[in-house]
GROMACS .gro file of C-alpha atoms in nm:
model
  289
    1MET     CA    1   1.585  -0.476   1.329
    2ALA     CA    2   1.291  -0.700   1.413
    3LEU     CA    3   0.976  -0.541   1.548
    4THR     CA    4   0.919  -0.562   1.919
    5LYS     CA    5   0.610  -0.755   2.021
    6GLN     CA    6   0.448  -0.429   2.134
    7GLU     CA    7   0.516  -0.262   1.798
    8TRP     CA    8   0.389  -0.560   1.603
    9LEU     CA    9   0.067  -0.587   1.806
   10ALA     CA   10   0.002  -0.213   1.763
   11LEU     CA   11   0.047  -0.239   1.387
   12GLU     CA   12  -0.186  -0.540   1.367
   13LYS     CA   13  -0.452  -0.350   1.562
   14LYS     CA   14  -0.422  -0.050   1.332
   15ALA     CA   15  -0.434  -0.267   1.017
   16PHE     CA   16  -0.749  -0.434   1.151
   17GLU     CA   17  -0.910  -0.095   1.215
   18LEU     CA   18  -0.815   0.031   0.870
   19ARG     CA   19  -0.944  -0.281   0.695
   20ASN     CA   20  -1.275  -0.230   0.869
   21LEU     CA   21  -1.279   0.133   0.765
   22CYS     CA   22  -1.204   0.032   0.406
   23LEU     CA   23  -1.499  -0.208   0.417
   24ASP     CA   24  -1.720   0.065   0.567
   25THR     CA   25  -1.617   0.305   0.290
   26THR     CA   26  -1.698   0.047   0.023
   27TYR     CA   27  -2.040  -0.008   0.180
   28TRP     CA   28  -2.114   0.366   0.201
   29ALA     CA   29  -1.994   0.426  -0.155
   30GLY     CA   30  -2.197   0.140  -0.298
   31SER     CA   31  -1.888  -0.016  -0.457
   32GLY     CA   32  -1.511   0.015  -0.481
   33HIS     CA   33  -1.176  -0.153  -0.548
   34ILE     CA   34  -1.192  -0.338  -0.218
   35GLY     CA   35  -0.987  -0.645  -0.319
   36GLY     CA   36  -0.668  -0.450  -0.385
   37GLY     CA   37  -0.744  -0.220  -0.095
   38MET     CA   38  -0.731  -0.512   0.144
   39SER     CA   39  -0.414  -0.655  -0.009
   40VAL     CA   40  -0.220  -0.327   0.014
   41MET     CA   41  -0.337  -0.225   0.363
   42ASP     CA   42  -0.052  -0.379   0.563
   43MET     CA   43   0.207  -0.189   0.360
   44MET     CA   44   0.028   0.142   0.409
   45THR     CA   45  -0.025   0.071   0.778
   46ILE     CA   46   0.342   0.013   0.852
   47LEU     CA   47   0.450   0.311   0.641
   48TYR     CA   48   0.210   0.559   0.800
   49HIS     CA   49   0.240   0.427   1.153
   50LYS     CA   50   0.610   0.348   1.174
   51TYR     CA   51   0.822   0.488   0.893
   52LEU     CA   52   0.691   0.797   0.718
   53ASN     CA   53   0.845   1.119   0.851
   54ILE     CA   54   0.541   1.345   0.816
   55LYS     CA   55   0.351   1.600   1.023
   56VAL     CA   56  -0.025   1.582   1.048
   57ASP     CA   57  -0.041   1.954   1.135
   58ASP     CA   58   0.182   2.051   0.841
   59PRO     CA   59   0.095   1.827   0.544
   60ASN     CA   60   0.306   2.037   0.304
   61TRP     CA   61   0.618   2.037   0.521
   62GLU     CA   62   0.898   2.057   0.267
   63ASP     CA   63   1.116   1.802   0.446
   64ARG     CA   64   0.844   1.537   0.474
   65ASP     CA   65   0.882   1.191   0.326
   66ARG     CA   66   0.677   1.141   0.011
   67PHE     CA   67   0.435   0.855  -0.050
   68ILE     CA   68   0.316   0.768  -0.400
   69LEU     CA   69   0.032   0.516  -0.437
   70SER     CA   70   0.092   0.424  -0.800
   71LYS     CA   71  -0.195   0.172  -0.787
   72GLY     CA   72  -0.423   0.468  -0.739
   73HIS     CA   73  -0.745   0.272  -0.779
   74SER     CA   74  -0.683   0.151  -0.423
   75GLY     CA   75  -0.794   0.493  -0.307
   76ILE     CA   76  -1.073   0.308  -0.125
   77ALA     CA   77  -0.797   0.201   0.119
   78TYR     CA   78  -0.581   0.514   0.096
   79ALA     CA   79  -0.865   0.751   0.191
   80PRO     CA   80  -0.933   0.569   0.521
   81VAL     CA   81  -0.560   0.577   0.602
   82LEU     CA   82  -0.543   0.954   0.545
   83CYS     CA   83  -0.863   1.025   0.737
   84ASP     CA   84  -0.768   0.802   1.028
   85PHE     CA   85  -0.424   0.966   1.041
   86GLY     CA   86  -0.588   1.307   1.085
   87TYR     CA   87  -0.529   1.473   0.750
   88ASN     CA   88  -0.896   1.474   0.648
   89ASP     CA   89  -1.236   1.464   0.816
   90PRO     CA   90  -1.347   1.098   0.848
   91GLU     CA   91  -1.701   1.206   0.763
   92GLN     CA   92  -1.579   1.255   0.406
   93LEU     CA   93  -1.550   0.877   0.375
   94LYS     CA   94  -1.928   0.855   0.378
   95THR     CA   95  -1.934   1.043   0.047
   96PHE     CA   96  -1.649   0.848  -0.120
   97ASN     CA   97  -1.693   0.846  -0.499
   98LEU     CA   98  -2.032   1.015  -0.473
   99THR     CA   99  -2.130   1.328  -0.666
  100ASN     CA  100  -1.945   1.644  -0.553
  101SER     CA  101  -1.730   1.458  -0.302
  102LYS     CA  102  -1.364   1.553  -0.261
  103MET     CA  103  -1.295   1.183  -0.218
  104GLY     CA  104  -1.297   1.054  -0.575
  105ILE     CA  105  -1.229   0.692  -0.659
  106HIS     CA  106  -0.873   0.794  -0.754
  107LEU     CA  107  -0.759   1.046  -0.494
  108ASP     CA  108  -0.683   1.394  -0.629
  109SER     CA  109  -0.382   1.565  -0.470
  110ASN     CA  110  -0.553   1.902  -0.520
  111LYS     CA  111  -0.856   1.796  -0.316
  112VAL     CA  112  -0.743   1.539  -0.058
  113VAL     CA  113  -0.497   1.654   0.207
  114GLY     CA  114  -0.189   1.434   0.237
  115VAL     CA  115  -0.187   1.299  -0.120
  116ASP     CA  116   0.150   1.373  -0.279
  117ALA     CA  117   0.052   1.267  -0.632
  118SER     CA  118  -0.267   1.195  -0.824
  119THR     CA  119  -0.221   0.852  -0.980
  120GLY     CA  120  -0.542   0.766  -1.159
  121SER     CA  121  -0.358   0.657  -1.474
  122LEU     CA  122  -0.170   0.337  -1.397
  123GLY     CA  123   0.200   0.307  -1.469
  124HIS     CA  124   0.312   0.658  -1.375
  125GLY     CA  125   0.374   0.638  -1.001
  126LEU     CA  126   0.728   0.505  -1.016
  127SER     CA  127   0.830   0.780  -1.259
  128ILE     CA  128   0.683   1.041  -1.025
  129ALA     CA  129   0.869   0.880  -0.733
  130LEU     CA  130   1.195   0.906  -0.925
  131GLY     CA  131   1.121   1.275  -0.981
  132THR     CA  132   1.070   1.344  -0.611
  133GLY     CA  133   1.378   1.139  -0.529
  134LEU     CA  134   1.594   1.340  -0.768
  135ALA     CA  135   1.438   1.663  -0.639
  136ALA     CA  136   1.550   1.573  -0.287
  137ARG     CA  137   1.904   1.526  -0.415
  138VAL     CA  138   1.908   1.858  -0.603
  139LEU     CA  139   1.765   2.044  -0.303
  140GLY     CA  140   1.999   1.875  -0.056
  141LYS     CA  141   1.709   1.717   0.133
  142SER     CA  142   1.718   1.387   0.319
  143TYR     CA  143   1.355   1.288   0.272
  144LYS     CA  144   1.267   0.948   0.125
  145THR     CA  145   1.006   0.861  -0.135
  146TYR     CA  146   0.804   0.542  -0.092
  147CYS     CA  147   0.612   0.409  -0.393
  148ILE     CA  148   0.365   0.118  -0.409
  149LEU     CA  149   0.289  -0.039  -0.746
  150GLY     CA  150   0.025  -0.293  -0.835
  151ASP     CA  151   0.150  -0.607  -1.007
  152GLY     CA  152  -0.107  -0.569  -1.286
  153GLU     CA  153   0.024  -0.222  -1.369
  154CYS     CA  154   0.370  -0.373  -1.418
  155ASP     CA  155   0.243  -0.458  -1.768
  156GLU     CA  156   0.298  -0.087  -1.836
  157GLY     CA  157   0.629  -0.013  -2.006
  158SER     CA  158   0.664   0.319  -1.825
  159ASN     CA  159   0.738   0.129  -1.503
  160TRP     CA  160   1.039  -0.038  -1.662
  161GLU     CA  161   1.164   0.292  -1.802
  162ALA     CA  162   1.143   0.431  -1.448
  163ALA     CA  163   1.323   0.125  -1.309
  164MET     CA  164   1.604   0.168  -1.559
  165SER     CA  165   1.632   0.537  -1.468
  166ILE     CA  166   1.625   0.477  -1.090
  167ASN     CA  167   1.922   0.247  -1.127
  168ALA     CA  168   2.104   0.477  -1.370
  169PHE     CA  169   2.068   0.774  -1.135
  170HIS     CA  170   2.138   0.558  -0.828
  171ALA     CA  171   1.823   0.690  -0.662
  172THR     CA  172   1.846   0.483  -0.346
  173ASN     CA  173   1.626   0.737  -0.167
  174VAL     CA  174   1.332   0.588  -0.360
  175ILE     CA  175   1.198   0.277  -0.185
  176SER     CA  176   0.966   0.073  -0.404
  177PHE     CA  177   0.703  -0.195  -0.339
  178VAL     CA  178   0.484  -0.414  -0.556
  179ASP     CA  179   0.154  -0.535  -0.416
  180ARG     CA  180   0.193  -0.884  -0.565
  181ASN     CA  181  -0.161  -1.016  -0.519
  182ARG     CA  182  -0.148  -1.194  -0.859
  183CYS     CA  183  -0.487  -1.065  -0.969
  184MET     CA  184  -0.599  -0.792  -1.204
  185ILE     CA  185  -0.935  -0.684  -1.340
  186ASP     CA  186  -0.951  -0.948  -1.616
  187GLY     CA  187  -0.806  -1.243  -1.424
  188PRO     CA  188  -0.486  -1.381  -1.269
  189THR     CA  189  -0.181  -1.181  -1.377
  190GLU     CA  190  -0.005  -1.492  -1.502
  191ASP     CA  191  -0.296  -1.570  -1.734
  192VAL     CA  192  -0.340  -1.217  -1.867
  193MET     CA  193   0.026  -1.118  -1.908
  194PRO     CA  194   0.280  -1.336  -1.725
  195LEU     CA  195   0.521  -1.144  -1.502
  196GLU     CA  196   0.739  -1.429  -1.380
  197PRO     CA  197   1.028  -1.451  -1.322
  198PHE     CA  198   0.925  -1.126  -1.157
  199ALA     CA  199   1.198  -1.085  -0.895
  200ASP     CA  200   1.467  -1.163  -1.152
  201LYS     CA  201   1.333  -0.890  -1.379
  202TRP     CA  202   1.388  -0.628  -1.107
  203ARG     CA  203   1.730  -0.769  -1.028
  204SER     CA  204   1.824  -0.739  -1.394
  205PHE     CA  205   1.740  -0.369  -1.370
  206GLY     CA  206   1.989  -0.333  -1.084
  207PHE     CA  207   1.763  -0.353  -0.780
  208HIS     CA  208   1.816  -0.531  -0.452
  209VAL     CA  209   1.501  -0.741  -0.427
  210PHE     CA  210   1.316  -0.858  -0.117
  211ASP     CA  211   1.058  -1.123  -0.205
  212ILE     CA  212   0.852  -1.138   0.114
  213ASP     CA  213   0.516  -1.208   0.276
  214GLY     CA  214   0.338  -0.875   0.233
  215HIS     CA  215   0.106  -0.953   0.522
  216ASN     CA  216   0.387  -1.010   0.772
  217MET     CA  217   0.468  -0.683   0.948
  218ASN     CA  218   0.803  -0.811   1.068
  219GLU     CA  219   0.919  -0.906   0.718
  220LEU     CA  220   0.802  -0.570   0.585
  221SER     CA  221   0.990  -0.393   0.862
  222ASN     CA  222   1.313  -0.581   0.797
  223ALA     CA  223   1.300  -0.501   0.425
  224ILE     CA  224   1.229  -0.132   0.483
  225ASP     CA  225   1.507  -0.110   0.741
  226TYR     CA  226   1.750  -0.247   0.485
  227ALA     CA  227   1.634   0.009   0.228
  228LEU     CA  228   1.689   0.289   0.480
  229GLY     CA  229   2.041   0.169   0.559
  230GLU     CA  230   2.214   0.336   0.262
  231PRO     CA  231   2.223   0.033   0.031
  232ASP     CA  232   2.453   0.031  -0.271
  233ALA     CA  233   2.157  -0.014  -0.509
  234PRO     CA  234   1.785   0.079  -0.512
  235VAL     CA  235   1.549  -0.156  -0.329
  236MET     CA  236   1.236  -0.324  -0.461
  237ILE     CA  237   1.015  -0.500  -0.206
  238ILE     CA  238   0.792  -0.757  -0.374
  239ALA     CA  239   0.516  -0.801  -0.118
  240ASN     CA  240   0.336  -1.128  -0.186
  241THR     CA  241  -0.023  -1.060  -0.084
  242VAL     CA  242  -0.376  -1.194  -0.118
  243LYS     CA  243  -0.648  -1.009  -0.303
  244GLY     CA  244  -0.920  -0.932  -0.050
  245GLU     CA  245  -0.697  -1.027   0.247
  246GLY     CA  246  -0.905  -1.077   0.560
  247ILE     CA  247  -1.244  -1.126   0.393
  248ASP     CA  248  -1.277  -1.496   0.327
  249PHE     CA  249  -1.523  -1.484   0.038
  250MET     CA  250  -1.305  -1.230  -0.147
  251GLU     CA  251  -0.961  -1.378  -0.088
  252GLY     CA  252  -0.771  -1.467  -0.403
  253ASP     CA  253  -1.069  -1.394  -0.629
  254TYR     CA  254  -0.999  -1.148  -0.911
  255HIS     CA  255  -1.372  -1.081  -0.942
  256TRP     CA  256  -1.330  -0.868  -0.629
  257HIS     CA  257  -1.095  -0.630  -0.808
  258TYR     CA  258  -1.401  -0.404  -0.793
  259GLY     CA  259  -1.726  -0.489  -0.626
  260ALA     CA  260  -2.017  -0.396  -0.406
  261VAL     CA  261  -2.129  -0.531  -0.069
  262ASP     CA  262  -2.490  -0.540   0.042
  263GLU     CA  263  -2.585  -0.555   0.409
  264ALA     CA  264  -2.557  -0.934   0.428
  265LYS     CA  265  -2.211  -0.938   0.268
  266TYR     CA  266  -2.105  -0.643   0.482
  267ASN     CA  267  -2.194  -0.827   0.802
  268GLN     CA  268  -2.028  -1.146   0.675
  269ALA     CA  269  -1.714  -0.949   0.592
  270LYS     CA  270  -1.708  -0.792   0.940
  271GLU     CA  271  -1.714  -1.136   1.101
  272SER     CA  272  -1.440  -1.258   0.869
  273LEU     CA  273  -1.218  -0.960   0.955
  274LYS     CA  274  -1.255  -1.041   1.326
  275LYS     CA  275  -1.141  -1.399   1.270
  276HIS     CA  276  -0.858  -1.278   1.048
  277TYR     CA  277  -0.740  -1.041   1.321
  278GLU     CA  278  -0.744  -1.321   1.577
  279LYS     CA  279  -0.523  -1.534   1.350
  280ARG     CA  280  -0.285  -1.245   1.300
  281ILE     CA  281  -0.255  -1.186   1.674
  282ALA     CA  282  -0.189  -1.555   1.727
  283ARG     CA  283   0.099  -1.533   1.479
  284VAL     CA  284   0.248  -1.240   1.667
  285GLU     CA  285   0.226  -1.432   1.993
  286LYS     CA  286   0.408  -1.722   1.828
  287GLU     CA  287   0.674  -1.534   1.631
  288ALA     CA  288   0.749  -1.211   1.816
  289LYS     CA  289   1.059  -1.195   2.029
   0.00000   0.00000   0.00000
């Protein structure tokens, strides 16, 4: 079902706030994986503020939905989401990745409230998601597991072993995403290790594939709704995104896989995010029903 205009506007406002908080965290930390943090933010916004069945006052509730950020280096975005949601003190963001902080660059599930899995080593998140999905089945639970991969980490063979297993075990309670921003630390994904035909690869492993605009809340919502509707095969949502989305001098530039912002760049980025938000609101006004 399409988002209502009110829902869509609320999600855009929250994504704007979280992108700003991600930028703030990068500035306070002195550096961070801001490019991928900006590209993945819309997915995390819609999951945490529309779909995830979780309780802020009971983070270990056994019937909660699970969320696995396989591209764990985007903790610079995940930490703001968890603090803004109420799981952790927002003041902790000011110590992100600094000595003795609980907020490490890859979030530790033993230190940061609300993190279901530590995913510092790339390529393991989808396997963990399969495990929680199968656990739900064994325990007779109805909770879902949502997992977001980076496209660069899809070079890891463990992801394809997990994909094969998800299909073999018909784990349709695992809903998967790839943040397809086409950039990794050493360059464009298609230059480093070509992934295309990417959607066809997932289809060949037995997945229903949605190849969508990962910065369009309505398209994300429609894909997730399908995945929640008891499909006859697992669902992979390939979210086509832009590295550094919302910050014009970072957009599409793999050099911003990891980077630092001084005061001048910080202020420039703030202005760019404002303009980006205005464009996003204009799209809602044009497309919402």
